[in-house]
Phi, psi and omega in degrees: 000309180314305190297328173299299186308318182295311168321303177287322170304318187285332201288316181301318155329297181300305168328301182295324185293299183314309177283337188254339184300117185294342188290317199277334179290296195268080178257009184306345183257011187234022183277336188315125180081348190261150176302131181303304185237110188235110171241173181310133169077359174283145173296139177261126150243109180303137181286352175210164182299119173229170181216141187230124175282126174235134178292133189243112183273125194269092178293138192285335166320307190221091192288117173335123178228136188280358185252001187301138166316314197315296189304300195290322185291324178287329174291318165297327176274335188249341192073010178256129183244118187280115177265093185281144176248104188275138181213130177285142200314311187306331200249359197308292175318295175309321190279308184303327181295305176313308198282320184283331184276343180263359189063019168269007203282141169310150187294330172256132191225088190273188168066050176248129186264126181286141358273023181308328179282351169308336185291326198251002187287299181289351171286344186065039175271009181219140185279137183284091191293351168304334179286348188247019187290341172297351190261355192225076193297321186298316178314299195297315182308303178283348158281342172282314181279335181269358190043061174267009185306311178311320179298311183296337174297334184275353174269349185293141168274175182293350181277352189085359174266174161223150190248010199229129153285099186286150164289135183238138180241150180300315193225146172298137185237095176271120195256317179274136175201200173252134166272145176218127173295102169303329178293322175287336171294300180308335192276313179268024168064019187263142178272157182297128186292145182251341186220158182284339167302324185290320185299304177312304169325307191295308185292339177289327185278311169316313173295313194295321159297307181254064180312327173289011185242143153263116181302333166234125179231117194246171189235177187060069158253000182227154339285011172252126174301117191044047192298313193282298189312306181306317187309296186283324167302302172317306187308315186277004180243354183082027191224187186228125173210179180062239180289330181256023185300111169248153169299330193235133170255124172288122161278094182292328178303316178285340185053059175194164165287154148244173174280101192328298189294351173263357183293161186277338169310308191279344183280316193285337166304313192280324179305309185303309179298329184289323189284327174298305177300329179288332187263015190051030184271331187229138185291119178292346164298340195316319187269355168229004183300159156286169194281313188297328186282335168297313186289337185288305181311304174308317186293323171281006177075010182273359180195162183226354175233144182204156175291159183199150177232179181305312188286337181279337178284318176284309189272344172251302199284313194288317181279344164298317187284316170318328176280326188262327189212079196297339194272348195281148180241144188226137187210131180300117176272137165313145181315102185311139196275132171247194194294342189274345175090209198270085178240153177244110199274359177293156165276183179244005170258144171235183174313156191212194180249140171263157172229126183302146184308318196303319168331303168321324173263014183271137178300332174271354177335310179299300180297333195266330172286334179292305176308315182298312197286329175299313184271330174269340195226007174263148187307311189289298197297327171289314182296313171307311177286338162314278180283316182101219173256117188306144171097333190248316180245351173203166175227157174232132182265176197292355191262330189105002184275121179264145186233139191282133178292151197309318174281002190245135171240135156222146183044035182087340194300333172232074196296333177276354179291160201253356182238154171218137193307327172280296185294332187240355182240317178107010175258175178057060174263113194293350169287334183228356183237102174202156181065178185132177173301146180320295197302322184274325168302328188276352196287348168256015187274142179278168191311328184297313178296324184299315181301311179296325171300317182311309182287322188283331186279351188267325190272151190301131181291154190271150187288130186280139171285142188295152175293154175224063198288144175250144187285161187310317175302306181307324192288321183282331177289328184300306188301352180285317209261336184309308193298310188276348177280311174306301179314321175301304181308301187321293201300312196276319172311314179299321191295321172284322177291326192268001174094353188286351181228133163291151167287356171291354182264353178322323179284325175301317178311299180315313180299317178295321173308315187295321197286341184269007182078021184295321170302330181282302185325291191300325175297319179286317175300306178306328184289310191297301171303320166298316174312306184294323174303314189292323193282327181244010199282000000 
């Protein structure tokens, strides 16, 4: 019900923002170079040569090259020259803040993860992009067709507008799960576990057969203890934990938010992990050890289960095992099901683009928004950014199936090829290539990964929580509470899991959270939620 309401709310808001905003109304002086008619599926081509500066997140795996075909091809297709302002990946967040704060940021600023844009709203450094969706037919079409309104509502600020153009997916793309030694399962005559309870049974059987091992020894525990595992397990329990920890969790039954680290679901998740550790089924070092230590234990047969995504399975674990245990088989299993049921916990939004406020004054503003819409949101632009140039980097058969050119490699698809799609051509670049139709997103996936995604996509997408945009004053207050609260939840979660703190002290822990303002925090959030509903409902 909340989802349906949120959808209606956005339809009303998009209409309101597009029509009522005086800034959005008069664009007569900002149309130089723009196409008079630019619609869904049209090839954008500026009516005069244009250039736009763009903040460029320079990835060490494929450092920026001026002679990449990506740059020249984009100019050929769109009559636009991009001028990258390159910033190393390691300094990107800090440099973006400095440039925006000083008013020196390029007009187009990609690789911005929500809620990072919140910091630039009150200063007026970035544009309320929701006012200008009428200039972006491809994005509007995808919002409408894919019913993305509830997700977009989560980006809205207290003024009802959003300031980030997110990457959008047709379907949720969930990657993280557990990798399990299937040769050990066969040896023990056990099926692949489908639920977290079945995983417990499997781990018990592994421990009985190999008493000197910890069947489950995990990675991705730094800097957030159990970051990846708590993220996926939390979703299975209907809460948010680890990498995805949010202070407020929506309770659909009560129609209000509760403090996440104090909920019953959060407690049950910790109790499950505590049971694994207490019974010697899980390595207590899982939550704090280095990734290398966890990989070593798996390679040496001292563990049989580890958190994984598609890349680490192929690039890390299997090569590790091939050297030490050539007969071992390891598979990334579909996310085990927990009390929250068969859900797909991935969001359909990805990192996105903020637009500098200066862009609005440019005579080429409309053309720039049309260009952004074509490159990041049209089917053709998304295919171009990901695959490159048909006939050069890939071929396409009559059915639409794309195949990488035999002399081009990426993610190990053509390991003997002499050229690399990212390093030598500039395509499949995280600054430009994300989101899109299911077929495009999955076009580089192995048959094994496609099977995994088929299972996950058959599951119900997780319900999107309603928005609760805070005012500047509220955000300032909330940020003072957030760090001490999160630190306390993180430290005590680990203590409860490892048995250093018994669950008989749960009520005392709740009292400690209250002393750190957890109740005032939730009160603030619920007040903001109610205000937003009242103002925009």
